[in-house]
mmCIF file of C-alpha atoms and ligand atoms in Angstrom:
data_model
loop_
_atom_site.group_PDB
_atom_site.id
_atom_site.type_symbol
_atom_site.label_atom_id
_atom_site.label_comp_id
_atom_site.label_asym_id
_atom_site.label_seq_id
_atom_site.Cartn_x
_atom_site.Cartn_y
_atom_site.Cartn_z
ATOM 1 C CA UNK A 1189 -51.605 -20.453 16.837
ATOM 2 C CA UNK A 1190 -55.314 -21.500 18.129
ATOM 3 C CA UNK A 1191 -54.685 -23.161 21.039
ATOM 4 C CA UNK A 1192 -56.737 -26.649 21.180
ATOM 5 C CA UNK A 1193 -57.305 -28.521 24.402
ATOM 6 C CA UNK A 1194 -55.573 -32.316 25.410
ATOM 7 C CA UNK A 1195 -58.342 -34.239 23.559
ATOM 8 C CA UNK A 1196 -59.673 -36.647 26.142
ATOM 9 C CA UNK A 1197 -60.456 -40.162 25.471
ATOM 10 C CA UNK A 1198 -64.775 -41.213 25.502
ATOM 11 C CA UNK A 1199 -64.351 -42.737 28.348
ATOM 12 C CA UNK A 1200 -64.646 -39.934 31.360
ATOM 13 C CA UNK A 1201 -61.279 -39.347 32.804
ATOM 14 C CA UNK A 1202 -60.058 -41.283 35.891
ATOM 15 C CA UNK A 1203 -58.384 -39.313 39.021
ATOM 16 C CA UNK A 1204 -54.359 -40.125 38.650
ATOM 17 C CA UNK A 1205 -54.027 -42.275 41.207
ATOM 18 C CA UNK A 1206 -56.405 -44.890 39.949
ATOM 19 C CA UNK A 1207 -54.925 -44.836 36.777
ATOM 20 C CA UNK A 1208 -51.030 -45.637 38.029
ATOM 21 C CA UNK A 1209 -52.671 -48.518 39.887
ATOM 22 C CA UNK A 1210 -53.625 -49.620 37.083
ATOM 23 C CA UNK A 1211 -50.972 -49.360 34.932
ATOM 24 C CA UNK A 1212 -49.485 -51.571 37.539
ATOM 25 C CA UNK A 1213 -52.151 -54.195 36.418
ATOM 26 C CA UNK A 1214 -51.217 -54.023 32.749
ATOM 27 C CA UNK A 1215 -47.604 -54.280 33.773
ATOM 28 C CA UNK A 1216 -48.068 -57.053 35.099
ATOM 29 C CA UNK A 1217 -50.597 -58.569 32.497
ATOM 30 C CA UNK A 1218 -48.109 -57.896 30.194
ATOM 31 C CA UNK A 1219 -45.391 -60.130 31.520
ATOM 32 C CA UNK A 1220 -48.061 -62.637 31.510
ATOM 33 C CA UNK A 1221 -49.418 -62.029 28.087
ATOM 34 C CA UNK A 1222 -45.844 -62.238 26.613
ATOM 35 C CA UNK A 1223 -45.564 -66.404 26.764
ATOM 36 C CA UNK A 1224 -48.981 -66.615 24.773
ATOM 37 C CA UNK A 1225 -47.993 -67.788 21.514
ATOM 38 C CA UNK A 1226 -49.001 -65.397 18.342
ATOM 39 C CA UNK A 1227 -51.102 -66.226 16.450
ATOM 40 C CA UNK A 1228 -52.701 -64.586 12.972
ATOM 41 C CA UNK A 1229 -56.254 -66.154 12.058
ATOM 42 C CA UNK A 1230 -57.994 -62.899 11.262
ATOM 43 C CA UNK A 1231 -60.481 -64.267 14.276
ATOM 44 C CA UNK A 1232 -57.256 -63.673 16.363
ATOM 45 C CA UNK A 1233 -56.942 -60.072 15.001
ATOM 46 C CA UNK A 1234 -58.861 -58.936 17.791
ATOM 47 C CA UNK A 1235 -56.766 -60.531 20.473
ATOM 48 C CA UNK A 1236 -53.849 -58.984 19.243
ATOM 49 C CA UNK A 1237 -55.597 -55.401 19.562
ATOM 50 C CA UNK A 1238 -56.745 -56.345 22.897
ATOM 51 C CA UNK A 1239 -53.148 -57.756 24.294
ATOM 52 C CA UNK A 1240 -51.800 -54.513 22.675
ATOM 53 C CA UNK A 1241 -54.132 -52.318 24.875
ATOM 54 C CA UNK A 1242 -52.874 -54.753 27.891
ATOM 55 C CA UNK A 1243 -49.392 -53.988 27.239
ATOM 56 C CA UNK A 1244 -49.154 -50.863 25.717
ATOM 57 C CA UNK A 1245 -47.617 -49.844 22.415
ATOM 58 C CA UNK A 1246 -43.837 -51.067 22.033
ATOM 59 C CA UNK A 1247 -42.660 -48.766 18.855
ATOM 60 C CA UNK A 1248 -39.386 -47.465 18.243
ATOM 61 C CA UNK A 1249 -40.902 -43.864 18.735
ATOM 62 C CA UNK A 1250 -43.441 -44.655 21.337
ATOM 63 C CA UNK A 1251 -43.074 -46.868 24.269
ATOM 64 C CA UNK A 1252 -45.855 -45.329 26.543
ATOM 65 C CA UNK A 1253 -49.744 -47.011 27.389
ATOM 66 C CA UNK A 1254 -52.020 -46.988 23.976
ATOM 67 C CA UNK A 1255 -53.791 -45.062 26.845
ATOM 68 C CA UNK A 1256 -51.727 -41.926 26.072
ATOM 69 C CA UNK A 1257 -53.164 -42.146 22.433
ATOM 70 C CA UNK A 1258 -56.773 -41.675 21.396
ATOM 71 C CA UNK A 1259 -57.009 -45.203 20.210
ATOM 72 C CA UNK A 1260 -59.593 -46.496 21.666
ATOM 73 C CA UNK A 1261 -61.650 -50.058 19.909
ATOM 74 C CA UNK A 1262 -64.728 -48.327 18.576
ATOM 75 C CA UNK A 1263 -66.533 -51.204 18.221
ATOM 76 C CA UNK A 1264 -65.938 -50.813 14.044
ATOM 77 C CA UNK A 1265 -64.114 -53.051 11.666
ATOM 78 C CA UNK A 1266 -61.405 -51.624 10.018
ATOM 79 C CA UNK A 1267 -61.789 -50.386 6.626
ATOM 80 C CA UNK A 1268 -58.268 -51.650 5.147
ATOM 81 C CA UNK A 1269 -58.364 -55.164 6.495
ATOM 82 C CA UNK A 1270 -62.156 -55.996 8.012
ATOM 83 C CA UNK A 1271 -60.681 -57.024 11.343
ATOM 84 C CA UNK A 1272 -62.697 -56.229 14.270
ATOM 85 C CA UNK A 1273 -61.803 -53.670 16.905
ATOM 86 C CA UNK A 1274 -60.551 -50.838 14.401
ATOM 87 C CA UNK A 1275 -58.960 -48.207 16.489
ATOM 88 C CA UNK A 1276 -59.224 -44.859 15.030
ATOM 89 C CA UNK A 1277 -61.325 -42.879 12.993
ATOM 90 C CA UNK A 1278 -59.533 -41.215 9.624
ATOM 91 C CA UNK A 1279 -60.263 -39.054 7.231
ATOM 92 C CA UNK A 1280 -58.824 -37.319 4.335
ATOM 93 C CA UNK A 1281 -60.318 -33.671 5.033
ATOM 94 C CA UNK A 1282 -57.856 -33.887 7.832
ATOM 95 C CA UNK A 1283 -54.636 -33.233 6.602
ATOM 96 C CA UNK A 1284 -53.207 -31.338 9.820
ATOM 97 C CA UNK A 1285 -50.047 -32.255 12.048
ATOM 98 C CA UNK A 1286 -51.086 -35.303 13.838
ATOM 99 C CA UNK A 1287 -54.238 -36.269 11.592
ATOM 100 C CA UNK A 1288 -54.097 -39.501 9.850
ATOM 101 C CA UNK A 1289 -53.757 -39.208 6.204
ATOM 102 C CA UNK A 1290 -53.922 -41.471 3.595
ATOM 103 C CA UNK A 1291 -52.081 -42.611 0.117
ATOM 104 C CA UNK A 1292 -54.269 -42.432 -3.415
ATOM 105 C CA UNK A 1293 -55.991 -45.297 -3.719
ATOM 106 C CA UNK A 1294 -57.425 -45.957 -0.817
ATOM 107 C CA UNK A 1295 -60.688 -45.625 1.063
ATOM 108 C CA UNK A 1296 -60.826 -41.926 1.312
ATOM 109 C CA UNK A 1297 -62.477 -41.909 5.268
ATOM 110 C CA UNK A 1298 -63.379 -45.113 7.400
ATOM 111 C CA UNK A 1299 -61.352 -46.424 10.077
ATOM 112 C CA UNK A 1300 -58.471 -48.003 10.563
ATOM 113 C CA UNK A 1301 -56.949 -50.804 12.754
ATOM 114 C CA UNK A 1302 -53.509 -51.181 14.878
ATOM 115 C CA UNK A 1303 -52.162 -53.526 12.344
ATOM 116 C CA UNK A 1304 -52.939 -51.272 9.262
ATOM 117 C CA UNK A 1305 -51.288 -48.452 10.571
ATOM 118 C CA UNK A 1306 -48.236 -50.178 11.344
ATOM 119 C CA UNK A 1307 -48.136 -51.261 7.828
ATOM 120 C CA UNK A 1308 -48.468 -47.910 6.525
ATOM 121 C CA UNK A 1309 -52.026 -47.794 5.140
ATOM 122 C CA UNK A 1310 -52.198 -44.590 7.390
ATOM 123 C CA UNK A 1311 -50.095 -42.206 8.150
ATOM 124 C CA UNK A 1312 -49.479 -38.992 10.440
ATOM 125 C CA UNK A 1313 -47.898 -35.916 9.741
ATOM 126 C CA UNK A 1314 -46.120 -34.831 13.134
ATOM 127 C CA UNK A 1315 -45.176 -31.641 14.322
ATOM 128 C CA UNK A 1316 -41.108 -32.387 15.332
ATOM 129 C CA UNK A 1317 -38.601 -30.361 16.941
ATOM 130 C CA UNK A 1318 -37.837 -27.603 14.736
ATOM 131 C CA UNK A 1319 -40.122 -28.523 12.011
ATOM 132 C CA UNK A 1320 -42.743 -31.016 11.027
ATOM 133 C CA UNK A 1321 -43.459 -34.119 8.769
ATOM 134 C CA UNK A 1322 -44.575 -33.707 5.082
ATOM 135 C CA UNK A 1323 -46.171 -36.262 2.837
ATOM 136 C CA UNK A 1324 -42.108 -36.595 1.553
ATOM 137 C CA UNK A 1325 -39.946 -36.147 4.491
ATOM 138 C CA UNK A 1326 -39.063 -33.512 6.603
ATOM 139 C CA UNK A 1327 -39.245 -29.487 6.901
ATOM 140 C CA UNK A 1328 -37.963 -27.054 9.065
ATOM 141 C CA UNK A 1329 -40.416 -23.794 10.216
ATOM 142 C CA UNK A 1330 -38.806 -21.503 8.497
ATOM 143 C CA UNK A 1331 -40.618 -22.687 5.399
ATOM 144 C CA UNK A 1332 -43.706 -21.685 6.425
ATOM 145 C CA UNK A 1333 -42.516 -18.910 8.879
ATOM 146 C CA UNK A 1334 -39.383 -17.446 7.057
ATOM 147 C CA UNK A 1335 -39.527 -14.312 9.347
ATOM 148 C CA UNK A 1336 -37.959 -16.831 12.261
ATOM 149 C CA UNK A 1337 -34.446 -16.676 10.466
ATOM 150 C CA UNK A 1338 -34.464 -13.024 11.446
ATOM 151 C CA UNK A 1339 -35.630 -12.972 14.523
ATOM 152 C CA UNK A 1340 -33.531 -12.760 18.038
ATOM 153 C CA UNK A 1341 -33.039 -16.641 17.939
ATOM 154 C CA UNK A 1342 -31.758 -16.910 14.689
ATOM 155 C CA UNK A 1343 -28.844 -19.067 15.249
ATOM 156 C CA UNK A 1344 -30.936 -21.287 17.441
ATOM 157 C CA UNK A 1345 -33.611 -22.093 14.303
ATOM 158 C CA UNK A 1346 -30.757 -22.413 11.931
ATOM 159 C CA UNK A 1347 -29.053 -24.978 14.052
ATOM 160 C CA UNK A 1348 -32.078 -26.480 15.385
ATOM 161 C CA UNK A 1349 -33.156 -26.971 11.363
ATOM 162 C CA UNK A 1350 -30.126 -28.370 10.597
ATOM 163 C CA UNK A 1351 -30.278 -31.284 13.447
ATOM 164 C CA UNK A 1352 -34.263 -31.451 11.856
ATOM 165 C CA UNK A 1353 -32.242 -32.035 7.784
ATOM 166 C CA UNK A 1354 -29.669 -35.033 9.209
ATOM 167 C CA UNK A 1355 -32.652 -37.303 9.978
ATOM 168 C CA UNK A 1356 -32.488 -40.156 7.560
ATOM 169 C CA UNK A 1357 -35.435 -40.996 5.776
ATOM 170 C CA UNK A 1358 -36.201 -44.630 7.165
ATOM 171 C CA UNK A 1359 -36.706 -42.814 10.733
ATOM 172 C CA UNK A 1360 -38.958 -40.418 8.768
ATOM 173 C CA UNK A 1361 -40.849 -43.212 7.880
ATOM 174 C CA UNK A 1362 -40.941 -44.802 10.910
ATOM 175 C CA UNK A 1363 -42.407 -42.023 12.529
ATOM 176 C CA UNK A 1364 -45.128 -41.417 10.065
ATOM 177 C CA UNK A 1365 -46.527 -44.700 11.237
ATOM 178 C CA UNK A 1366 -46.330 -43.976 14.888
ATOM 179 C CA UNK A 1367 -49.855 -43.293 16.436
ATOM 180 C CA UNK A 1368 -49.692 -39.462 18.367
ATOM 181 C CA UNK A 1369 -50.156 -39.025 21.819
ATOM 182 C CA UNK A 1370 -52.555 -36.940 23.258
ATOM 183 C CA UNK A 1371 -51.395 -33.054 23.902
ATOM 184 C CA UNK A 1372 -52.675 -30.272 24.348
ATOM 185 C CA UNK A 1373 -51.530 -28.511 22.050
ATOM 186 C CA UNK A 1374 -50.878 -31.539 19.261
ATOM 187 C CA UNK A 1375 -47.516 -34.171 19.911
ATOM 188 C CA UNK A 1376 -44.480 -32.825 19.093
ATOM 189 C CA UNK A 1377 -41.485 -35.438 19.022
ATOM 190 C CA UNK A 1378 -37.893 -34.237 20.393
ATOM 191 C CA UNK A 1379 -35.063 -34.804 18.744
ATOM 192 C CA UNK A 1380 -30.974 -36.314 19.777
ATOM 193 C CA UNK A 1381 -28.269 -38.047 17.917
ATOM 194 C CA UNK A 1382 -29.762 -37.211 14.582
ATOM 195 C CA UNK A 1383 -33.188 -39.093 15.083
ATOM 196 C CA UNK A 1384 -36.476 -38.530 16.308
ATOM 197 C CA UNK A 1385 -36.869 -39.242 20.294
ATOM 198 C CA UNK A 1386 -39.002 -42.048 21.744
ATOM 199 C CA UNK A 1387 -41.808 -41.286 23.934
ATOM 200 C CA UNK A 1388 -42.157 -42.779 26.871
ATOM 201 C CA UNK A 1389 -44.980 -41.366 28.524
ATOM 202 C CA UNK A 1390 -46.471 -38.057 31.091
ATOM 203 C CA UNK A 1391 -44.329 -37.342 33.865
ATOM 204 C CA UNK A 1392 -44.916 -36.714 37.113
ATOM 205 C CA UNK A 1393 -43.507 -36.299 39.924
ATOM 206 C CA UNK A 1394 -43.110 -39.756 40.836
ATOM 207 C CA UNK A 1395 -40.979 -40.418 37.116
ATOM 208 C CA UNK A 1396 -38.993 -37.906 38.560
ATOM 209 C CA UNK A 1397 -38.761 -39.351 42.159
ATOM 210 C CA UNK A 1398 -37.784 -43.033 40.360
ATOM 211 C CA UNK A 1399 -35.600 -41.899 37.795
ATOM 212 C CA UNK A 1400 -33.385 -39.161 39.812
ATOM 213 C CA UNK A 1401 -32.301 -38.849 43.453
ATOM 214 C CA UNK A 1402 -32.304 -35.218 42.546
ATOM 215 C CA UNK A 1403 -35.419 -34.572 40.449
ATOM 216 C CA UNK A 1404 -35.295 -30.960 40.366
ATOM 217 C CA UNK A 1405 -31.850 -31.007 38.789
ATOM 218 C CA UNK A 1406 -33.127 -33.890 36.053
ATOM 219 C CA UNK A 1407 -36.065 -31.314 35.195
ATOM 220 C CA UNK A 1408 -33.671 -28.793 34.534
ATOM 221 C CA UNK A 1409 -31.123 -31.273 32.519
ATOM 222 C CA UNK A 1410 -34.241 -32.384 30.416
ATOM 223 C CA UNK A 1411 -36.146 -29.415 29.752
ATOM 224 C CA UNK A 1412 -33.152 -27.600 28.574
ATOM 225 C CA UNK A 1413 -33.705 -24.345 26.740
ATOM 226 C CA UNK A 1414 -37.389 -25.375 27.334
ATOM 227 C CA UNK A 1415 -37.463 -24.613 31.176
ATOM 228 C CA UNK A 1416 -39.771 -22.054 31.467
ATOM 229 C CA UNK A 1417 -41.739 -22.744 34.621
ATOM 230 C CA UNK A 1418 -39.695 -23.846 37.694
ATOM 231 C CA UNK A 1419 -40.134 -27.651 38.920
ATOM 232 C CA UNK A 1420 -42.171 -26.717 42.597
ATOM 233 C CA UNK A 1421 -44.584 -24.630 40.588
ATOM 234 C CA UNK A 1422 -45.390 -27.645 37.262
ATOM 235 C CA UNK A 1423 -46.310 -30.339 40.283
ATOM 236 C CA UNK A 1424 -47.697 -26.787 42.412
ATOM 237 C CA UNK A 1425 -51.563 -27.223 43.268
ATOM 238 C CA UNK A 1426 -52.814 -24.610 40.448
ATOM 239 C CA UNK A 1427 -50.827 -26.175 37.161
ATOM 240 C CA UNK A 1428 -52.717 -27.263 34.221
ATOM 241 C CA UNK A 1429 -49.678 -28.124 32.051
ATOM 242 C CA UNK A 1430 -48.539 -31.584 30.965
ATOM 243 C CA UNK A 1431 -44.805 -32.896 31.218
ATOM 244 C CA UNK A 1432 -44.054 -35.487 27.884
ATOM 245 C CA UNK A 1433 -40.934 -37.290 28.707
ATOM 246 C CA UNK A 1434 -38.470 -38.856 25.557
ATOM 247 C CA UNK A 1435 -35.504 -40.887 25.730
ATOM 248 C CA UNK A 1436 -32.911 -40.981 22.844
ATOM 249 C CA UNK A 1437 -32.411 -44.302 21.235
ATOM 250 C CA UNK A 1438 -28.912 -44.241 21.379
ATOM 251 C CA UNK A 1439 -27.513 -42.246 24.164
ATOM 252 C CA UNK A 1440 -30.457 -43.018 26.716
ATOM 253 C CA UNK A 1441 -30.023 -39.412 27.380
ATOM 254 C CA UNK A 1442 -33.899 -38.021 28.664
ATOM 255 C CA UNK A 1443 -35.702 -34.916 27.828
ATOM 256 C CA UNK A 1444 -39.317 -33.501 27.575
ATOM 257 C CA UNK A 1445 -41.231 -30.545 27.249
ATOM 258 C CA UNK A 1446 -44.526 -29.105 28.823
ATOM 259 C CA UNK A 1447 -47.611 -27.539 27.343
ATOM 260 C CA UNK A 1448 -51.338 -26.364 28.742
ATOM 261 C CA UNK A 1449 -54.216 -25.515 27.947
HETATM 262 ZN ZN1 ZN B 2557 -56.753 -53.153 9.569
HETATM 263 ZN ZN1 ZN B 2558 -28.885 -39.161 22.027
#
């Protein structure tokens, strides 16, 4: 598979520490911008795109900063509902894992607003665990790679496909209107207890520091099967590889993967 790098927002990239700082801000923006009443005057529309930016997305499937996304306000009015501040670019000649797409019917390219893709007037077809998102539901790999069920990890795909089949289709759904994050290699969303995973943002050590008296041990429990670089040498001075961290919706249980350049 051609390997594609992390696409970065316009904006040139801030140095890490600058950037937790001010997710601090937001944070604490956001418990201010909570109280402010809604309100849905299409003038408003823009305010809500703006608070939204604040706060960062809260979706069932992502609960990370918008800032993990490549929505960014483009200055544009959406092409669905004319509000200002549209937040990504579409277009139909895109039909790849974690392009927008959109239904017959509609305006073919433009771009498209927060709102409008939470109402499903856009949608993206995910790579998953074990498979990806189709226009209808879900597929495992082995439909486009059949020569996996033979391989030395059969039993893994088989099982892993069958987890993929028990979805149901409302979280299907769900997840087709679920903005990516940004990854190196596209977003792939984890799977437990029979639905997809929520992200919740890039890890790095200092997740791991907050979330685990032993961090080392809670790489290991949520990388899994996945663990193929040791914990000293993905924080070591020469990694270029990304940590995306999920919880489950039900269980709380944590896991991620990593992927570079
Ligand atoms: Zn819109
Ligand atoms: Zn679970």
């Amino acid at each position: 598979m051609a390997k594609k790098k992390r696409p970065a927002k316009k904006k040139p990239a801030k140095k890490k520490p600058a950037k937790k700082k001010l997710a601090k801000k937001k944070l604490a923006k956001k418990k201010l911008a909570k109280k402010k009443p809604v309100k849905k005057k299409p003038a408003q529309r823009k305010t809500t795109v703006k608070q939204t930016k604040e706060s960062g997305l809260a979706l069932p499937y992502f609960a990370a900063s918008i800032e993990e996304t490549s929505l960014e306000d483009n200055g544009e009015t959406c092409s669905f509902c004319g509000a200002a501040g549209a937040l990504d670019e579409y277009s139909v000649k895109e039909q790849i894992q974690g392009s927008a797409w959109v239904a017959a019917g509609q305006p073919r390219e433009g771009q498209v607003c927060l709102d409008c893709i939470r109402a499903g007037r856009v949608e993206y077809l995910h790579k998953v665990e074990w498979g990806e998102l189709t226009a209808t539901g879900v597929q495992g790999n082995s439909v486009r790679f059949p020569y996996i069920l033979k391989g030395h990890d059969k039993e893994a795909v088989a099982a892993g496909e069958r987890l993929l089949a028990k979805i149901p289709a409302s979280a299907v759904k769900e997840l087709r209107r679920t903005p990516p994050f940004r990854a190196w290699q596209g977003a792939e969303w984890l799977i437990h207890c029979d639905d997809f995973m929520c992200f919740i943002g890039v890890w790095g050590q200092d997740e791991f520091a907050t979330h685990s008296k032993d961090p080392e041990r809670l790489y290991q429990e949520m990388l899994g099967d996945r663990l193929d670089l040791e914990y000293g040498e993905l924080f070591g001075p020469h990694s270029e590889v990304t940590l995306y961290a999920f919880r489950c919706r039900h269980c709380d249980r944590l896991r991620g993967y990593i992927d570079g350049a």
